[in-house]
Short mmCIF file of C-alpha atoms in Angstrom, two decimals:
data_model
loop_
_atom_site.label_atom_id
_atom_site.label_comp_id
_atom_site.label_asym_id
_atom_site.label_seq_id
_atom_site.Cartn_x
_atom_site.Cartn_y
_atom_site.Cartn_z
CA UNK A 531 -9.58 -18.43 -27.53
CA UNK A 532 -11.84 -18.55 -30.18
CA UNK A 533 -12.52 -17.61 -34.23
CA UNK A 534 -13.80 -13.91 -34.72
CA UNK A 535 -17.29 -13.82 -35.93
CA UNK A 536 -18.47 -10.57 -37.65
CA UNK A 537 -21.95 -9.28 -37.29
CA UNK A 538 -23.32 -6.32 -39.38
CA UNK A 539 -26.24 -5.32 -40.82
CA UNK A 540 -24.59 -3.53 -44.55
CA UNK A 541 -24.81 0.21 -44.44
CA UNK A 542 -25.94 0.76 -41.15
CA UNK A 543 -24.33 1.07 -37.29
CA UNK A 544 -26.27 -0.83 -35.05
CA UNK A 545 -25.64 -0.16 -31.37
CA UNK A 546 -27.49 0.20 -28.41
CA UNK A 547 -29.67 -2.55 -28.67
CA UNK A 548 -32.19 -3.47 -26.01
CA UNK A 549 -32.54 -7.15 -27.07
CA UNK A 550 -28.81 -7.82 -26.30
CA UNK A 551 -27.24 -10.17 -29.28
CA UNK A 552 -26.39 -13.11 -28.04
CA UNK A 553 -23.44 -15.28 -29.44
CA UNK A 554 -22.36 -18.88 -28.21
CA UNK A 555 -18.65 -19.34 -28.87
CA UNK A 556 -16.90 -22.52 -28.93
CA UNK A 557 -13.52 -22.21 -27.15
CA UNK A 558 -10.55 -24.37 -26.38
CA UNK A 559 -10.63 -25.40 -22.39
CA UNK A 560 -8.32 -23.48 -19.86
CA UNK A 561 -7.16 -24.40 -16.36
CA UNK A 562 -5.61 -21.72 -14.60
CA UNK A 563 -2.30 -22.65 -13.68
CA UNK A 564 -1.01 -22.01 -10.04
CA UNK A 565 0.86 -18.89 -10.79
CA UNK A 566 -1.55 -16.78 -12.62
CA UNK A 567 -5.38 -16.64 -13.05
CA UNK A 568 -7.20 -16.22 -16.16
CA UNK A 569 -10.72 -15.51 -17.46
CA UNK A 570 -13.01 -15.51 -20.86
CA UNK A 571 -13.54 -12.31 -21.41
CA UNK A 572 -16.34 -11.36 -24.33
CA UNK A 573 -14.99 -8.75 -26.55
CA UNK A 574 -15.26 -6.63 -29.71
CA UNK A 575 -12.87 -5.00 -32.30
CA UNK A 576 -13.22 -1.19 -31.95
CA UNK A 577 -12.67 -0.40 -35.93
CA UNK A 578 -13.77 3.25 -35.76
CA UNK A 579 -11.81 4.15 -32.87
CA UNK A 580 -8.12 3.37 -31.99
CA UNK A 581 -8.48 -0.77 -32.95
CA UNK A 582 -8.37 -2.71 -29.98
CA UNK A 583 -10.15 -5.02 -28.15
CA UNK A 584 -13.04 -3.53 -26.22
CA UNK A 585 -15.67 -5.32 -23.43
CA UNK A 586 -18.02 -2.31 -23.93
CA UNK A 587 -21.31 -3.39 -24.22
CA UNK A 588 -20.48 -7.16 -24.03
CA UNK A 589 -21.19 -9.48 -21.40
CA UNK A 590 -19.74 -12.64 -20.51
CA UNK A 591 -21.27 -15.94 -19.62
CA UNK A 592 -19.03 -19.01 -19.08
CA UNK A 593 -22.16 -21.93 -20.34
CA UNK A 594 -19.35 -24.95 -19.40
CA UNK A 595 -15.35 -25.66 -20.46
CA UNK A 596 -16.01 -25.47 -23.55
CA UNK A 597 -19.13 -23.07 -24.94
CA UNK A 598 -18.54 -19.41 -23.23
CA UNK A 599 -21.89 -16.45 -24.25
CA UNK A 600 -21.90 -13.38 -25.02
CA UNK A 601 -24.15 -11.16 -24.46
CA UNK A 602 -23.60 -7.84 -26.80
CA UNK A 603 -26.07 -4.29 -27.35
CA UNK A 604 -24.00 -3.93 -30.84
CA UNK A 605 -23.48 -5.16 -34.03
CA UNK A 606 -19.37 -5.66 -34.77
CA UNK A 607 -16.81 -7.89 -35.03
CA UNK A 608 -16.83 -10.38 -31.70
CA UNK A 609 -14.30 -12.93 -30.19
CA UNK A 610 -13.61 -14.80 -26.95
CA UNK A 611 -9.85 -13.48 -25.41
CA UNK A 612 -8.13 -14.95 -22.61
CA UNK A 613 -7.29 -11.97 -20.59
CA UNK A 614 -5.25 -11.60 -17.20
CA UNK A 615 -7.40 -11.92 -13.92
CA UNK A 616 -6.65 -8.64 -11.96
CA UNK A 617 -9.81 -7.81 -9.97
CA UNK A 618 -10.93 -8.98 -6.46
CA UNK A 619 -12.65 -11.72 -4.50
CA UNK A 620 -16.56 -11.30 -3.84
CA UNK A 621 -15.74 -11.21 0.08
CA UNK A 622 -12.59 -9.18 -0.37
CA UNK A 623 -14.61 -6.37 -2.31
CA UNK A 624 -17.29 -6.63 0.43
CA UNK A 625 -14.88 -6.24 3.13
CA UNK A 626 -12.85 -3.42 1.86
CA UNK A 627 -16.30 -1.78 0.63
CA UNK A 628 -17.30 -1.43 4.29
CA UNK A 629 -14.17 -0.11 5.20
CA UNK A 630 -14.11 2.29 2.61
CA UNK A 631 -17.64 3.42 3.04
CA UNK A 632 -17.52 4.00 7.01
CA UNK A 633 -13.81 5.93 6.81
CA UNK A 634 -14.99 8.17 3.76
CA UNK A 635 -17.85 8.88 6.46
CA UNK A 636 -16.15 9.55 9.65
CA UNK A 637 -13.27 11.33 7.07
CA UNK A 638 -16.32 13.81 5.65
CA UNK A 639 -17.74 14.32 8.92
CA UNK A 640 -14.33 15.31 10.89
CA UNK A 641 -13.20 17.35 7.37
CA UNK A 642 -16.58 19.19 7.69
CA UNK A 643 -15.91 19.85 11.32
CA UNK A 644 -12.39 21.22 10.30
CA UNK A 645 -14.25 23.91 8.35
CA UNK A 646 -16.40 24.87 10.76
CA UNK A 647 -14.19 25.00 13.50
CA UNK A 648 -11.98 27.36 10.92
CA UNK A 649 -15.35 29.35 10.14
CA UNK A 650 -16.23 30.42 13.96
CA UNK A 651 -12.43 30.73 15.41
CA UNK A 652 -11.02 34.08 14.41
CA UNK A 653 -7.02 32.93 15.61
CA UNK A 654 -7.13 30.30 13.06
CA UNK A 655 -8.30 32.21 10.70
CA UNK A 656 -5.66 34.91 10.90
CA UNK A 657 -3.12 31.78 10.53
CA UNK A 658 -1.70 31.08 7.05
CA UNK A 659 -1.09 27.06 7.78
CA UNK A 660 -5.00 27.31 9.12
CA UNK A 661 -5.81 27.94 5.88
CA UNK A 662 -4.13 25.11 3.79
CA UNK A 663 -5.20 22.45 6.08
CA UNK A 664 -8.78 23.63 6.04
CA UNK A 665 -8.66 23.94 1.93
CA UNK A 666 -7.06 19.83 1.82
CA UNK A 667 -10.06 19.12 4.26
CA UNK A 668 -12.62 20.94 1.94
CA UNK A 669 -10.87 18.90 -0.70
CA UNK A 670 -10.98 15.77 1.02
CA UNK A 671 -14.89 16.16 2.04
CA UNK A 672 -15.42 16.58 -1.76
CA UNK A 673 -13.11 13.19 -2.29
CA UNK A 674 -14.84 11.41 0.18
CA UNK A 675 -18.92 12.52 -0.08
CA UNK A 676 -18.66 12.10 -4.21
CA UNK A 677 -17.00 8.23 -3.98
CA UNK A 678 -19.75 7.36 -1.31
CA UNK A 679 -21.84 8.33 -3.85
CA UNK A 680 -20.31 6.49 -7.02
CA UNK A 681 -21.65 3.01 -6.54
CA UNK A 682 -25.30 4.14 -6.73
CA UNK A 683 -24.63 6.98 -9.33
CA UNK A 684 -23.81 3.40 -11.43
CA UNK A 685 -27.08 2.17 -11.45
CA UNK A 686 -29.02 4.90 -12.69
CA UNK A 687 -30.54 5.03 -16.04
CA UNK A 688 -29.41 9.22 -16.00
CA UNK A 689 -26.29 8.34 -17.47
CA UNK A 690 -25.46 12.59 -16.99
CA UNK A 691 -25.81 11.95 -12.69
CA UNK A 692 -22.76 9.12 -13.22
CA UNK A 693 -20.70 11.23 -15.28
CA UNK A 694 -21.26 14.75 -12.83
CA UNK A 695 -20.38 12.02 -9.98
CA UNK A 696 -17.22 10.47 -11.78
CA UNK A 697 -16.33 14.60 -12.71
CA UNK A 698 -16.47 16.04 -9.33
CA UNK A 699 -14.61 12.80 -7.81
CA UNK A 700 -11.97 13.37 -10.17
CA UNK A 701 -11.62 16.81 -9.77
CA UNK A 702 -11.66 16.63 -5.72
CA UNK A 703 -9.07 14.00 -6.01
CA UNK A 704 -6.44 16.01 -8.10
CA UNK A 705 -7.33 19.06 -5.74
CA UNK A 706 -6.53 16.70 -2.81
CA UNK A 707 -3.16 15.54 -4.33
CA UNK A 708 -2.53 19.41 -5.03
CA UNK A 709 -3.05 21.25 -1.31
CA UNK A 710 -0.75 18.06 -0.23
CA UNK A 711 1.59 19.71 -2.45
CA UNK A 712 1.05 22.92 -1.29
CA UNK A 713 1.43 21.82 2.80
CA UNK A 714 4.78 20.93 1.61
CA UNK A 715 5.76 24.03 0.06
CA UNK A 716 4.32 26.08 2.99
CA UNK A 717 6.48 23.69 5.07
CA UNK A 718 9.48 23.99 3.50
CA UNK A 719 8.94 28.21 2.91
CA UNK A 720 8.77 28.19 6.88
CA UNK A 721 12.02 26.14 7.05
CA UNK A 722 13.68 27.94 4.79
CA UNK A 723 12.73 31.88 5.65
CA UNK A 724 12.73 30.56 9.15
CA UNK A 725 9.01 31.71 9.78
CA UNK A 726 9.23 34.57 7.79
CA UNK A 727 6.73 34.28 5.02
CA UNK A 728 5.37 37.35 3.53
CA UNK A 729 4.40 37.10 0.07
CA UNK A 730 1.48 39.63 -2.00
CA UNK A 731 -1.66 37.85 -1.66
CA UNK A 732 0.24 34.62 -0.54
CA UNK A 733 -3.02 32.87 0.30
CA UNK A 734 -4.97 33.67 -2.85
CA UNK A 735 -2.30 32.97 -4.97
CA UNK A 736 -2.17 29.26 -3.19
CA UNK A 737 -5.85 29.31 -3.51
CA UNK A 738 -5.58 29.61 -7.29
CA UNK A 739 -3.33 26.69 -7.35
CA UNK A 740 -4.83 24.43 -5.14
CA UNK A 741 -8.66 24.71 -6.69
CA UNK A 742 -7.24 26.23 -10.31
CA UNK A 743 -5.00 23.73 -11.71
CA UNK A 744 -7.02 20.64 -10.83
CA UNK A 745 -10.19 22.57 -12.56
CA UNK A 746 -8.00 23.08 -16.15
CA UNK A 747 -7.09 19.55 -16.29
CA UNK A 748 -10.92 18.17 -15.47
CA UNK A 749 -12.19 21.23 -17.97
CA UNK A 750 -9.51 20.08 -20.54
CA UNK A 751 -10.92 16.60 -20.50
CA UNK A 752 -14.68 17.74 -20.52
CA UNK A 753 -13.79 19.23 -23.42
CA UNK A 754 -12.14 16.55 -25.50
CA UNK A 755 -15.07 14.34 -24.25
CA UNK A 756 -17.66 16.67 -26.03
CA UNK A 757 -15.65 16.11 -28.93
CA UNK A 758 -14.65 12.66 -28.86
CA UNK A 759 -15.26 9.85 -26.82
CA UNK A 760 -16.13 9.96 -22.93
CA UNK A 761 -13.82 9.70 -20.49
CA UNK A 762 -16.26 9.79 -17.68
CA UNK A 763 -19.12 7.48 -16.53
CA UNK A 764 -19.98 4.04 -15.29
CA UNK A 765 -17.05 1.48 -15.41
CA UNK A 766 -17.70 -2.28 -14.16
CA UNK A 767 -15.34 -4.19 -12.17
CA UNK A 768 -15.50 -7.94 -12.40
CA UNK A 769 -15.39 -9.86 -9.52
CA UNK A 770 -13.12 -12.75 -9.94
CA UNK A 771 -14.99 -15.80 -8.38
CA UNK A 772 -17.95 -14.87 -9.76
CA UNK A 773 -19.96 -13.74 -12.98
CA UNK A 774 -21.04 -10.12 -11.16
CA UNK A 775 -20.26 -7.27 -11.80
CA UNK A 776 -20.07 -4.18 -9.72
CA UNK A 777 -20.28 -0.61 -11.51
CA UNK A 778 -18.99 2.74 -10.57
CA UNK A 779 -18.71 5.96 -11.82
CA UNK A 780 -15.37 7.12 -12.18
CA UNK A 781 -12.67 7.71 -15.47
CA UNK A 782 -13.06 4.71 -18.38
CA UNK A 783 -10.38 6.13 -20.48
CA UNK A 784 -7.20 3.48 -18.76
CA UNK A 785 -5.10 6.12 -20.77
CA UNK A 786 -6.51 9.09 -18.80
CA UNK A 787 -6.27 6.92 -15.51
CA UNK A 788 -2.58 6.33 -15.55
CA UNK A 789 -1.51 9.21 -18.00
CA UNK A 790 -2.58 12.31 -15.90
CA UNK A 791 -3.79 10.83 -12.38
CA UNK A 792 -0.86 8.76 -11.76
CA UNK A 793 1.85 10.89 -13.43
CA UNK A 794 0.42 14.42 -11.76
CA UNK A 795 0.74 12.42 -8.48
CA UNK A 796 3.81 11.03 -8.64
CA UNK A 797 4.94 14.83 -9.45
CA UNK A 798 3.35 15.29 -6.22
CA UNK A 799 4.72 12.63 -3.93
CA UNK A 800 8.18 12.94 -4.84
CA UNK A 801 8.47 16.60 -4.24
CA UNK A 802 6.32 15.66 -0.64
CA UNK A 803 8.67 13.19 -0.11
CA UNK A 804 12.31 15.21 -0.34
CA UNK A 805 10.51 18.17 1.91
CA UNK A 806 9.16 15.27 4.38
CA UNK A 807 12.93 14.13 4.58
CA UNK A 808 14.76 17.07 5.17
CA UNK A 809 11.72 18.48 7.68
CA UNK A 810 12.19 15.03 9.59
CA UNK A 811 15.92 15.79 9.94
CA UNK A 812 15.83 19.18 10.87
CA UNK A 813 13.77 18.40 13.51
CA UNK A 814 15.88 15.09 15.05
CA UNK A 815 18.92 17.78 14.47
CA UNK A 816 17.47 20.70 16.85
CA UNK A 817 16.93 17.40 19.19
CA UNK A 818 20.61 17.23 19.77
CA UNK A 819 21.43 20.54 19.43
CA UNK A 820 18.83 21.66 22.33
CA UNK A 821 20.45 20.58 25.22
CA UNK A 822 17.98 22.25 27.68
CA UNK A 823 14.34 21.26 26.55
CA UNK A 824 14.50 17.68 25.37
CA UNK A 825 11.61 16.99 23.27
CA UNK A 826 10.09 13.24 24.43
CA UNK A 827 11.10 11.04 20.82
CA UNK A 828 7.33 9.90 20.94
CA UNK A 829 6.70 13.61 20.10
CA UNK A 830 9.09 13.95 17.30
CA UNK A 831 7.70 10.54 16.25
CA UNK A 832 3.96 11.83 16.09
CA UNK A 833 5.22 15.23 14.88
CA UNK A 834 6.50 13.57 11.35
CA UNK A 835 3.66 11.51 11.21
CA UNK A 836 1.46 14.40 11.10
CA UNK A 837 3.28 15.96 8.59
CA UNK A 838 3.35 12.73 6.48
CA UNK A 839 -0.84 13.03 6.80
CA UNK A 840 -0.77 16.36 6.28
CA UNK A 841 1.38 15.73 3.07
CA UNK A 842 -0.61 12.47 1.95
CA UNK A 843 2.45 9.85 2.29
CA UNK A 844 -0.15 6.76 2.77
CA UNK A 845 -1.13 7.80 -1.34
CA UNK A 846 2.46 6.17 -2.15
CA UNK A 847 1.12 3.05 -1.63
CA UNK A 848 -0.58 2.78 -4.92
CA UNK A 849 2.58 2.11 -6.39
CA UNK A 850 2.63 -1.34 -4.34
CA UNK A 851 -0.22 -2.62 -6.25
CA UNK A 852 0.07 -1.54 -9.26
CA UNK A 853 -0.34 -4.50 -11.93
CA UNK A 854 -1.88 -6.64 -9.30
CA UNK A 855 -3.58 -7.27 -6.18
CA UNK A 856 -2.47 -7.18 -3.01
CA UNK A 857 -4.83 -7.18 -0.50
CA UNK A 858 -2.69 -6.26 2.85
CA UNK A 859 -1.64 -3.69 0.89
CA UNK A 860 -5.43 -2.65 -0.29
CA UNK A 861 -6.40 -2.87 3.22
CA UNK A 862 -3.63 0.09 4.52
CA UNK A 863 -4.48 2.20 1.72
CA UNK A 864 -8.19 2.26 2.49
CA UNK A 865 -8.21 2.54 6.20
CA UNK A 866 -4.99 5.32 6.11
CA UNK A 867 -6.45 7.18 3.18
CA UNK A 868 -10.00 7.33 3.96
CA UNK A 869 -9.13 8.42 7.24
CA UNK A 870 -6.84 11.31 6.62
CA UNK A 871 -9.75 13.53 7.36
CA UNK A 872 -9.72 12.71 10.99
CA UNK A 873 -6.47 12.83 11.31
CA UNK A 874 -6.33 16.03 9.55
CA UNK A 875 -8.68 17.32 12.27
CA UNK A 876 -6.87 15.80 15.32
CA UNK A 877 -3.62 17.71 13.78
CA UNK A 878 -5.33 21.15 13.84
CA UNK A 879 -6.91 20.81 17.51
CA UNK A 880 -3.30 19.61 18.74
CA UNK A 881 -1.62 22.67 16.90
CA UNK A 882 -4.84 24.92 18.17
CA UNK A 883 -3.92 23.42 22.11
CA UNK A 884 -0.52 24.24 21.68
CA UNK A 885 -0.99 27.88 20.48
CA UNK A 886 -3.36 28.57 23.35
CA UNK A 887 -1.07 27.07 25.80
CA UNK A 888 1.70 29.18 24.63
CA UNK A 889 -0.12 32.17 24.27
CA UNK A 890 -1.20 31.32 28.23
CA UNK A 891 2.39 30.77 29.21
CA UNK A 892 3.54 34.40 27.49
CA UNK A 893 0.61 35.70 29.48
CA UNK A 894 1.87 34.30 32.62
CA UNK A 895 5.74 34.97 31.80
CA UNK A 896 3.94 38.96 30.98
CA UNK A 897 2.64 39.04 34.27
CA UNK A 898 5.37 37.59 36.49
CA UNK A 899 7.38 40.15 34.50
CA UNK A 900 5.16 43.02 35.47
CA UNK A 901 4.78 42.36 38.83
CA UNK A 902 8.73 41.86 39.17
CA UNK A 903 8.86 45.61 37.73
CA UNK A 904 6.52 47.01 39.90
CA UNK A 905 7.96 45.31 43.54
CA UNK A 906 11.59 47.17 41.93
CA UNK A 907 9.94 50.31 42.06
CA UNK A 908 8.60 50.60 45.42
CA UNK A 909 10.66 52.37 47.90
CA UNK A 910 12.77 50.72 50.35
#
């Protein structure tokens, strides 16, 4: 949208300026058509790293139709581009921000009393399946307590607090996606060996998986960002009606976004997905074949929506919006996702309910038993 105008100072790099270079740009006038929105966007050639068009740095002032600013803490090659509008409305951001903030709460503070519920009840303990969903809460209370914390990691001057924030939300989020995983295998081993799982060290071994994997991959990209070029820290997202912009700390690498978040997920989901099928038909099968104790189908309903929580099914969603924004479908993935926590917890006091229950009824049937014996025995 407008001529390239190159700025250098011969011999020299100049970045990091804290009189920001300011550039007025004469550009052609745009109306957005009805289909598709559009936006200046103030942007520089990245020559020493993989040539493309960059906003690093650069900010963007619209002065009328025709003059757009920009605002620049380096010296390199600048133009105007006319790039696709795909961020959100001021009151839509707000609105979903709220959301997000008070689920990631109530989602931390159910997830934390998963744990300690775990930590003082010796029966769950001793259970296998206790386990896993206490390790996908630990991961979720990671998730949820390091993105509550992203927003204001953004607007500190420690760039190092950002990055550790954008890290450790990364890393909880790919440890999240991988206990989902795991509840699906652990599902599928008890469908399959018919609740006869014994495997050496079975738990550690998940353990190692669960918290292991997720910690190469974040390492792996630590690494390569000593080397190269960060992949973590403060990224801005433009809000679409206005000139703000709101920061947070999270990956700034789009290539590291989509190439191992998104792939390693979808991994993830459609494995979840084939075990979620063939768990929900096995149990609508033993519905018909169990003639004598016919389970209520609001049970068996609830039953595969647990395990579709428990196996994080609302995640799927992100592949409704990807490429644009839809906000009915922003507004279920926030409220399911940052609430899988609670239901997380509701899931392990129904299952802990139904264990003691049993475990009362075998007492009972034990007695009633016992006392049958015993009347046999006297003499007549």
């Amino acid at each position: 949208m407008s001529e390239v105008i190159r700025i250098e100072v011969v011999g020299r790099d100049i970045v990091n300026l804290k009189n920001p270079l300011k550039i007025r740009f004469p550009v052609n006038n745009y109306k957005n058509d009805s289909n598709k929105s559009y936006k200046y966007s103030c942007q520089y050639y990245d020559e020493q790293g993989n040539n493309t068009w960059k906003t690093d740095g650069c900010n963007t002032t619209q002065i009328n139709d025709t003059v757009v600013e920009c605002s620049c803490d380096h010296m390199t090659p600048f133009a105007v581009l006319l790039v696709d509008v795909k961020n959100m409305d001021v009151q839509q951001w707000e609105i979903l921000s709220y959301i997000s903030y008070i689920g990631c709460s109530l989602s931390a503070v159910f997830s934390a009393s998963s744990i300690l519920s775990f930590i003082f009840n010796r029966n769950a303990r001793a259970e296998v399946s206790s386990s896993i969903h206490v390790s996908l809460s630990g991961a979720l209370f990671l998730l949820n307590i390091s993105f509550m914390f992203s927003e204001w990691g953004a607007t500190l001057t420690v760039k190092e607090v950002c990055v550790f924030i954008a890290v450790t939300m990364h890393y909880s989020l790919l440890c999240s996606f991988t206990w989902m995983a795991i509840e699906a295998l652990h599902l599928y081993l008890l469908l399959a060996r018919v609740f006869n799982i014994y495997i050496k060290y079975y738990m550690f071994k998940l353990s190692l998986i669960g918290w292991g994997i997720p910690a190469v991959l974040v390492g792996s990209l630590l690494s390569v960002q000593q080397l190269s070029r960060p992949f973590y820290g403060a990224i801005g997202v433009t809000l679409s009606n206005s000139n703000a912009t709101n920061a947070v700390c999270w990956i700034t690498e789009p290539l590291i976004l989509y190439g191992v978040n998104l792939s390693y997920f979808t991994i993830i989901f459609v494995f979840n997905t084939i075990v979620l099928i063939t768990v929900s038909r096995q149990i609508f099968k033993l519905k018909k074949v169990d003639n004598k104790h016919k389970k209520i189908p609001v049970k068996d309903a609830s039953t595969v929506l647990g395990l579709m929580c428990l196996m994080g099914t609302s995640w799927g969603l992100v592949f409704l919006c990807s490429g644009y924004t839809s906000y009915p479908i922003l507004y279920i993935f926030c409220i399911s996702n940052t609430m899988q926590g609670f239901s997380i917890f509701l899931w392990m006091c129904q299952t802990a309910r139904s264990e003691k229950q049993k475990a009362a009824h075998t007492k009972s049937a034990s007695t009633v038993d016992t006392f049958t014996i015993e009347k046999q025995k006297e003499p007549k």
